[in-house]
């Protein structure tokens, strides 16, 4: 069964004063039908721009230097803007991190919902309105018809994110891309949104590509996980395996560094020495080298992904003995 | 909203008072109108008599209070030159000025919006540079200079446009005649408005294009045209409206010079004459009118704000 | 083991008038901080947890003197800091570390210049020693002294926060308010900052107020934790106690909402709090009842009318106190010290329903135990 979304060797570069700085290096992964794939990593690792590149939403100073983005076996990078517009909001939808600024402040909620519905489903206005109201109810907003007439600033952060989700689901997409959807929200609202996404995903059977830096969200939602560091995928596996058997030194260090409320507070947090290299694009070999406790000279070579157990890949020479990808 | 309106109107009244006082003081510093007519032939006694008759022998503050008292009775005084009621003078001249100003404002802004948006969307391309350069020209060329150039080309050389007046002498007033007379003065005024606002519109639209909700709009696949015209433009217009409000008093001033050159029978013309002749009542009348128009324009701008921007509630 | 109170907060309030007041109508307020009573003891780190809008940041700023109080007092070392002179004298004793690392450092000044200013102004060290003091401060927070001539934007978020901490510590304060110091940082960086804070607090005998909305971060560094909701404290207890026995429904909801780092526990039943915290308007009903009534899954009719108050549930103050050598200390101290100890170790909750329930359970357990021994 072909994967719904397949990213192959994606390389994205940012241009600063005419010099190209590579932000992702040969990023490859797949999202299968009906699954939730989480890409987890810290700020600057390239996970957000990878997500933005799928729908062609990169800023003007960024471009894709090589690679393929295959959606239902069609390369999105070879499509015109018009063709992409047919897919955007219909087959692939996206919700964003900054809920406070992601809705147009001078247009009503109703307008912003209906314009997407009429464009892609071709409904006439009254039918579109009905559909919009049912969507708002579905995402848990009470008094949906009065919400339709409101402007975004009249809604709280949690409500706005629900509206965004409603907009994203309006045309029954096959894939939902969620870029840190809960980061800006309070923890109790975050839980509400996580439960909402869980429920919707089950009911609609859609796939979700979820970008996050929060391992807790990964534990709650993911079926499979990709860990990214400094522009590269360093580990990929299903979620249970990742927490039970984290293999890449970065993954291990990350999990050890996260303060867990359920753990005893006297256990000291193991912080990762150093920090993410700013100009990581010029580093040859493993980019975690400086901060890794297992580093050796072999790490200076470009690392490959090794499959250490079924569907569990790690980009680290420590696992050279295992089957190569 | 209504309470806000009332509050604004009430607070405008002391402002108006303040303006008239300041105007009167400045005016009185300019000197006595009668010193203009004093020549060898006119005796001092006659001048003194005239002074008394016109009430100019009173100290300045008394003159002001007299004027104010009359104003509150609806009497704006009489011109020292023509002895006509000021209200009549202003009334007959205000319409042409408003016509000229209004049309110039509309055309100027329309040009600014169209080209500003285009320049923003095509940022850093050749067309963008061209538009911005032309807009600089619009601001930098002094309006009288542009006026004279236009007159030279279109009236003197090409004989296609009239260079003065609002209507052709002799014919009855009709619309197309007026329009033809308006072409050059409007070009002069609106080129300034367009020039200064193209860059405002451009930067405002550029700022909006960076906003997150534009990315959301793109992600919905609604297409670039809708993105710019619906999602971006409405937001970009909000700061433009402020600028519009600020340009109205500027326009008043610019209109004075343009009206002189084109012989346009508006307020500008009579104001210039009144100033040169120190015709106090007329000057005060015009100042008062101008102040009222400017305050009203500010108020209307703020009300339009509330219409366009739903986050503002009064 | 003398537990002295360093900062005392008495019925602290901060009300903001709502805009668009129509003349002659009763003014309505946003009650950001609505009657906080708190004692912060010397040498402790008190954690404040709550979601956005609960007033914790406002309160933090009031404690540092950056915001005035609508009513109530902040008493530092026995003196009220609303008095400008008192605040001025104690300015170097009370400091703050801010959340937004890029906004709180002057982007046009080098680190050295930013650290120089307070050292120089408050004459912390003689002029000749300022440079070496700057280097010492940077060392304490784990930054190489050679970086002192760089600008803030040349540092990472975590490094900037270290600079923020260095700056706060430069004037040798007794009391530091940390307003969500790690919320804006990546997970791995949070760890290093939290470790640093823990170390510094111990070494320098600092008293800290740690404001956070991340439960885990607050848990890691705090001796006691207070839970805030809509401007009031719902529960306060020593850290381990509040995690073992969260009594207030909001505390429970907060703890339950923290994502669990174990995918196998995903389907475990837990309390998902519905609705959102609403701004309190001038509703007279809300003035007397429990603020959490709307969202509380255990709410009773009576909760709408009973005035909310923090009540003592129990104190963990041990009956026997031993000194370092294991000898029983003389417990017959002056009443005041004893009272402080009791208060410090006590668990207070503002939910009478849950408190009663808990105490009843405790009693019946004890009776059962007594029975078994009999």
Tab-separated table of C-alpha atoms in Angstrom, chain B residues 2-309:
chain	number	residue	atom	x	y	z
B	2	UNK	CA	-23.248	57.488	19.981
B	3	UNK	CA	-21.729	58.483	23.316
B	4	UNK	CA	-18.325	58.476	21.689
B	5	UNK	CA	-19.614	60.749	18.957
B	6	UNK	CA	-21.085	63.194	21.427
B	7	UNK	CA	-17.901	63.165	23.465
B	8	UNK	CA	-15.825	63.935	20.400
B	9	UNK	CA	-18.072	66.765	19.249
B	10	UNK	CA	-18.137	68.285	22.703
B	11	UNK	CA	-14.382	68.134	23.011
B	12	UNK	CA	-13.991	69.718	19.605
B	13	UNK	CA	-15.605	72.951	20.759
B	14	UNK	CA	-12.869	74.134	23.119
B	15	UNK	CA	-10.383	73.175	20.434
B	16	UNK	CA	-12.167	75.438	17.996
B	17	UNK	CA	-12.112	78.266	20.486
B	18	UNK	CA	-8.434	77.789	21.015
B	19	UNK	CA	-7.800	77.817	17.301
B	20	UNK	CA	-9.713	81.029	16.770
B	21	UNK	CA	-7.894	82.763	19.592
B	22	UNK	CA	-4.513	81.748	18.255
B	23	UNK	CA	-5.521	82.753	14.758
B	24	UNK	CA	-6.723	86.137	15.931
B	25	UNK	CA	-3.544	86.813	17.870
B	26	UNK	CA	-1.307	85.892	14.943
B	27	UNK	CA	-3.401	87.972	12.664
B	28	UNK	CA	-3.274	90.997	14.882
B	29	UNK	CA	0.481	90.788	14.939
B	30	UNK	CA	0.471	91.190	11.192
B	31	UNK	CA	-0.694	94.714	11.510
B	32	UNK	CA	-3.509	97.016	10.892
B	33	UNK	CA	-5.424	96.809	7.634
B	34	UNK	CA	-5.704	100.495	7.536
B	35	UNK	CA	-1.987	100.965	7.282
B	36	UNK	CA	-2.434	99.614	3.782
B	37	UNK	CA	-4.634	102.423	2.663
B	38	UNK	CA	-2.778	105.200	4.329
B	39	UNK	CA	-1.154	107.388	1.728
B	40	UNK	CA	-0.271	111.000	1.509
B	41	UNK	CA	-3.730	111.841	0.307
B	42	UNK	CA	-5.572	110.296	3.168
B	43	UNK	CA	-5.466	112.353	6.325
B	44	UNK	CA	-4.746	110.917	9.683
B	45	UNK	CA	-8.075	112.049	11.002
B	46	UNK	CA	-9.879	110.214	8.255
B	47	UNK	CA	-7.920	107.099	9.062
B	48	UNK	CA	-8.790	107.420	12.718
B	49	UNK	CA	-12.408	107.867	11.869
B	50	UNK	CA	-12.380	104.812	9.674
B	51	UNK	CA	-10.693	102.908	12.391
B	52	UNK	CA	-13.376	103.750	14.855
B	53	UNK	CA	-16.068	102.927	12.353
B	54	UNK	CA	-14.624	99.514	11.762
B	55	UNK	CA	-14.060	99.009	15.438
B	56	UNK	CA	-10.336	98.733	14.923
B	57	UNK	CA	-9.475	101.224	17.633
B	58	UNK	CA	-10.391	98.736	20.258
B	59	UNK	CA	-7.693	96.627	21.893
B	60	UNK	CA	-7.196	93.256	20.251
B	61	UNK	CA	-8.958	91.164	22.838
B	62	UNK	CA	-12.021	93.371	22.626
B	63	UNK	CA	-12.066	92.971	18.892
B	64	UNK	CA	-11.850	89.259	19.364
B	65	UNK	CA	-14.686	89.150	21.848
B	66	UNK	CA	-16.821	91.299	19.612
B	67	UNK	CA	-16.169	88.961	16.758
B	68	UNK	CA	-16.979	85.998	18.932
B	69	UNK	CA	-20.206	87.539	20.137
B	70	UNK	CA	-21.283	88.199	16.600
B	71	UNK	CA	-20.310	84.716	15.572
B	72	UNK	CA	-22.524	83.189	18.194
B	73	UNK	CA	-25.367	85.161	16.727
B	74	UNK	CA	-24.633	83.666	13.370
B	75	UNK	CA	-22.921	86.717	12.052
B	76	UNK	CA	-19.459	86.192	10.719
B	77	UNK	CA	-18.847	89.831	10.160
B	78	UNK	CA	-18.324	91.859	7.044
B	79	UNK	CA	-15.371	92.088	4.758
B	80	UNK	CA	-13.313	95.162	5.372
B	81	UNK	CA	-12.806	95.490	1.664
B	82	UNK	CA	-16.051	94.752	0.029
B	83	UNK	CA	-18.357	95.125	3.001
B	84	UNK	CA	-20.065	91.943	1.955
B	85	UNK	CA	-21.023	89.480	4.672
B	86	UNK	CA	-18.211	87.023	5.230
B	87	UNK	CA	-20.624	84.148	5.322
B	88	UNK	CA	-21.752	84.999	1.826
B	89	UNK	CA	-18.209	85.277	0.546
B	90	UNK	CA	-17.217	81.951	2.020
B	91	UNK	CA	-20.416	80.262	1.037
B	92	UNK	CA	-20.051	81.140	-2.584
B	93	UNK	CA	-16.465	80.006	-2.725
B	94	UNK	CA	-16.402	76.900	-0.624
B	95	UNK	CA	-18.126	74.611	-3.068
B	96	UNK	CA	-15.476	74.836	-5.792
B	97	UNK	CA	-12.735	74.155	-3.272
B	98	UNK	CA	-14.502	71.124	-1.892
B	99	UNK	CA	-15.123	69.873	-5.382
B	100	UNK	CA	-11.516	70.207	-6.365
B	101	UNK	CA	-10.242	68.735	-3.112
B	102	UNK	CA	-12.683	65.888	-3.067
B	103	UNK	CA	-12.015	64.772	-6.610
B	104	UNK	CA	-8.253	65.079	-6.175
B	105	UNK	CA	-8.382	63.061	-2.983
B	106	UNK	CA	-10.392	60.272	-4.549
B	107	UNK	CA	-8.292	60.033	-7.669
B	108	UNK	CA	-5.056	60.370	-5.764
B	109	UNK	CA	-5.967	57.597	-3.385
B	110	UNK	CA	-7.292	55.338	-6.072
B	111	UNK	CA	-3.991	55.610	-7.890
B	112	UNK	CA	-2.062	55.124	-4.669
B	113	UNK	CA	-3.947	51.970	-3.741
B	114	UNK	CA	-3.778	50.351	-7.143
B	115	UNK	CA	-0.115	51.029	-7.683
B	116	UNK	CA	0.858	50.547	-4.063
B	117	UNK	CA	-0.647	47.066	-3.974
B	118	UNK	CA	0.918	46.203	-7.305
B	119	UNK	CA	4.329	47.360	-6.142
B	120	UNK	CA	4.038	45.372	-2.917
B	121	UNK	CA	3.043	42.183	-4.674
B	122	UNK	CA	5.871	42.580	-7.165
B	123	UNK	CA	8.376	43.664	-4.574
B	124	UNK	CA	11.922	44.269	-5.787
B	125	UNK	CA	10.985	43.679	-9.403
B	126	UNK	CA	11.484	46.311	-12.066
B	127	UNK	CA	7.879	47.474	-11.951
B	128	UNK	CA	8.203	48.011	-8.212
B	129	UNK	CA	11.227	50.233	-8.636
B	130	UNK	CA	9.545	52.153	-11.422
B	131	UNK	CA	6.444	52.822	-9.379
B	132	UNK	CA	8.383	53.945	-6.337
B	133	UNK	CA	10.544	56.255	-8.437
B	134	UNK	CA	7.544	57.870	-10.045
B	135	UNK	CA	5.980	58.318	-6.639
B	136	UNK	CA	9.054	60.220	-5.513
B	137	UNK	CA	8.580	62.524	-8.460
B	138	UNK	CA	5.052	63.114	-7.427
B	139	UNK	CA	6.124	64.311	-4.012
B	140	UNK	CA	9.184	66.244	-4.976
B	141	UNK	CA	7.910	68.344	-7.823
B	142	UNK	CA	6.503	71.529	-6.294
B	143	UNK	CA	2.882	71.792	-7.236
B	144	UNK	CA	3.149	75.259	-8.689
B	145	UNK	CA	5.955	74.102	-10.914
B	146	UNK	CA	3.982	71.140	-12.144
B	147	UNK	CA	1.040	73.434	-12.697
B	148	UNK	CA	3.063	75.794	-14.817
B	149	UNK	CA	4.518	72.952	-16.848
B	150	UNK	CA	1.073	71.552	-17.507
B	151	UNK	CA	-0.249	74.954	-18.495
B	152	UNK	CA	2.665	75.409	-20.823
B	153	UNK	CA	2.149	72.075	-22.521
B	154	UNK	CA	-1.608	71.819	-22.654
B	155	UNK	CA	-2.748	75.393	-22.947
B	156	UNK	CA	-0.001	77.287	-24.610
B	157	UNK	CA	1.452	74.647	-26.862
B	158	UNK	CA	-1.379	72.280	-27.511
B	159	UNK	CA	-4.368	74.530	-26.919
B	160	UNK	CA	-6.451	71.684	-25.603
B	161	UNK	CA	-7.047	72.603	-22.004
B	162	UNK	CA	-8.183	75.872	-20.449
B	163	UNK	CA	-5.803	77.305	-17.961
B	164	UNK	CA	-8.029	79.242	-15.703
B	165	UNK	CA	-11.418	79.508	-14.191
B	166	UNK	CA	-13.976	76.922	-13.471
B	167	UNK	CA	-16.072	77.459	-16.540
B	168	UNK	CA	-15.548	78.963	-19.936
B	169	UNK	CA	-16.577	82.585	-20.033
B	170	UNK	CA	-19.831	83.200	-21.665
B	171	UNK	CA	-21.215	79.704	-21.743
B	172	UNK	CA	-23.603	78.502	-19.090
B	173	UNK	CA	-22.285	76.335	-16.323
B	174	UNK	CA	-22.344	72.745	-17.404
B	175	UNK	CA	-20.722	69.632	-16.111
B	176	UNK	CA	-18.406	68.678	-18.948
B	177	UNK	CA	-17.095	72.192	-19.151
B	178	UNK	CA	-16.261	72.139	-15.475
B	179	UNK	CA	-14.602	68.780	-15.830
B	180	UNK	CA	-12.385	70.030	-18.594
B	181	UNK	CA	-11.377	72.974	-16.434
B	182	UNK	CA	-10.686	70.633	-13.555
B	183	UNK	CA	-8.330	68.312	-15.362
B	184	UNK	CA	-5.080	70.158	-14.810
B	185	UNK	CA	-5.623	71.341	-11.239
B	186	UNK	CA	-6.719	67.833	-10.272
B	187	UNK	CA	-3.643	66.337	-11.905
B	188	UNK	CA	-1.446	68.652	-9.883
B	189	UNK	CA	-3.161	67.964	-6.577
B	190	UNK	CA	-3.655	64.254	-7.018
B	191	UNK	CA	-0.092	63.674	-8.163
B	192	UNK	CA	1.045	64.841	-4.773
B	193	UNK	CA	-1.480	62.677	-2.961
B	194	UNK	CA	-0.722	59.642	-5.082
B	195	UNK	CA	3.015	60.146	-4.759
B	196	UNK	CA	3.051	60.376	-1.018
B	197	UNK	CA	0.629	57.546	-0.457
B	198	UNK	CA	1.921	54.947	-2.869
B	199	UNK	CA	4.760	54.190	-0.520
B	200	UNK	CA	2.461	54.070	2.507
B	201	UNK	CA	0.187	51.626	0.762
B	202	UNK	CA	3.124	49.583	-0.426
B	203	UNK	CA	4.704	49.258	2.995
B	204	UNK	CA	1.369	48.620	4.652
B	205	UNK	CA	0.558	45.818	2.224
B	206	UNK	CA	4.076	44.398	2.579
B	207	UNK	CA	3.644	44.265	6.321
B	208	UNK	CA	0.321	42.500	6.006
B	209	UNK	CA	1.762	39.990	3.565
B	210	UNK	CA	4.091	38.841	6.330
B	211	UNK	CA	1.268	38.108	8.694
B	212	UNK	CA	0.414	34.605	9.747
B	213	UNK	CA	-3.159	34.797	8.575
B	214	UNK	CA	-1.979	35.275	5.028
B	215	UNK	CA	-0.174	31.963	5.303
B	216	UNK	CA	-3.386	30.405	6.590
B	217	UNK	CA	-5.223	31.893	3.632
B	218	UNK	CA	-2.663	30.469	1.234
B	219	UNK	CA	-2.898	27.087	2.913
B	220	UNK	CA	-6.614	27.087	2.201
B	221	UNK	CA	-5.965	27.272	-1.507
B	222	UNK	CA	-8.163	30.272	-2.198
B	223	UNK	CA	-5.787	31.667	-4.783
B	224	UNK	CA	-3.562	34.707	-4.869
B	225	UNK	CA	-6.127	37.161	-6.181
B	226	UNK	CA	-8.482	36.556	-3.287
B	227	UNK	CA	-5.601	36.583	-0.869
B	228	UNK	CA	-4.518	40.054	-1.899
B	229	UNK	CA	-7.852	41.669	-2.573
B	230	UNK	CA	-9.805	40.285	0.344
B	231	UNK	CA	-7.444	39.131	3.056
B	232	UNK	CA	-4.615	41.579	2.662
B	233	UNK	CA	-6.192	44.753	1.368
B	234	UNK	CA	-8.812	45.162	4.032
B	235	UNK	CA	-6.161	45.011	6.722
B	236	UNK	CA	-3.738	47.196	4.844
B	237	UNK	CA	-6.310	49.943	4.469
B	238	UNK	CA	-6.569	50.539	8.183
B	239	UNK	CA	-3.335	52.497	8.567
B	240	UNK	CA	-4.004	54.164	5.223
B	241	UNK	CA	-7.159	55.673	6.619
B	242	UNK	CA	-5.120	57.496	9.265
B	243	UNK	CA	-2.936	58.915	6.579
B	244	UNK	CA	-5.979	60.019	4.632
B	245	UNK	CA	-7.246	61.918	7.640
B	246	UNK	CA	-3.919	63.678	8.003
B	247	UNK	CA	-3.767	64.695	4.366
B	248	UNK	CA	-6.928	66.741	4.368
B	249	UNK	CA	-5.477	69.826	6.056
B	250	UNK	CA	-2.436	69.544	3.807
B	251	UNK	CA	-4.726	69.539	0.861
B	252	UNK	CA	-6.353	72.731	2.014
B	253	UNK	CA	-3.022	74.457	1.973
B	254	UNK	CA	-1.973	73.064	-1.367
B	255	UNK	CA	-5.253	74.020	-2.860
B	256	UNK	CA	-4.611	77.670	-2.082
B	257	UNK	CA	-1.642	77.845	-4.403
B	258	UNK	CA	-3.191	75.755	-7.106
B	259	UNK	CA	-6.330	77.841	-7.056
B	260	UNK	CA	-4.260	80.963	-7.528
B	261	UNK	CA	-2.501	79.593	-10.542
B	262	UNK	CA	-5.553	78.188	-12.208
B	263	UNK	CA	-7.820	80.995	-11.194
B	264	UNK	CA	-10.083	78.483	-9.581
B	265	UNK	CA	-12.793	80.432	-7.741
B	266	UNK	CA	-12.453	78.682	-4.456
B	267	UNK	CA	-11.536	79.527	-0.902
B	268	UNK	CA	-7.874	79.623	-1.751
B	269	UNK	CA	-8.337	82.638	-3.944
B	270	UNK	CA	-10.214	84.746	-1.488
B	271	UNK	CA	-7.973	83.692	1.359
B	272	UNK	CA	-4.876	84.922	-0.402
B	273	UNK	CA	-6.492	88.238	-1.158
B	274	UNK	CA	-7.812	88.588	2.368
B	275	UNK	CA	-4.370	87.942	3.808
B	276	UNK	CA	-2.679	90.419	1.582
B	277	UNK	CA	-5.280	93.036	2.354
B	278	UNK	CA	-5.504	92.163	6.008
B	279	UNK	CA	-9.189	91.604	5.752
B	280	UNK	CA	-9.614	90.318	9.315
B	281	UNK	CA	-13.178	89.104	9.210
B	282	UNK	CA	-12.667	87.125	6.044
B	283	UNK	CA	-9.454	85.607	7.350
B	284	UNK	CA	-11.128	84.597	10.568
B	285	UNK	CA	-14.041	83.187	8.675
B	286	UNK	CA	-11.790	81.050	6.529
B	287	UNK	CA	-9.746	79.928	9.527
B	288	UNK	CA	-12.877	78.898	11.311
B	289	UNK	CA	-14.137	76.986	8.316
B	290	UNK	CA	-10.836	75.251	7.844
B	291	UNK	CA	-10.681	74.270	11.487
B	292	UNK	CA	-14.172	72.836	11.356
B	293	UNK	CA	-13.423	70.852	8.217
B	294	UNK	CA	-10.217	69.441	9.676
B	295	UNK	CA	-11.832	68.442	12.967
B	296	UNK	CA	-14.750	66.908	11.125
B	297	UNK	CA	-12.393	65.020	8.849
B	298	UNK	CA	-10.556	63.602	11.871
B	299	UNK	CA	-13.782	62.528	13.450
B	300	UNK	CA	-15.032	60.880	10.279
B	301	UNK	CA	-11.691	59.120	9.884
B	302	UNK	CA	-12.016	57.666	13.356
B	303	UNK	CA	-15.549	56.543	12.663
B	304	UNK	CA	-14.496	54.872	9.436
B	305	UNK	CA	-11.811	53.101	11.435
B	306	UNK	CA	-14.461	51.530	13.591
B	307	UNK	CA	-16.295	50.376	10.500
B	308	UNK	CA	-13.281	48.745	8.916
B	309	UNK	CA	-11.502	47.359	11.961
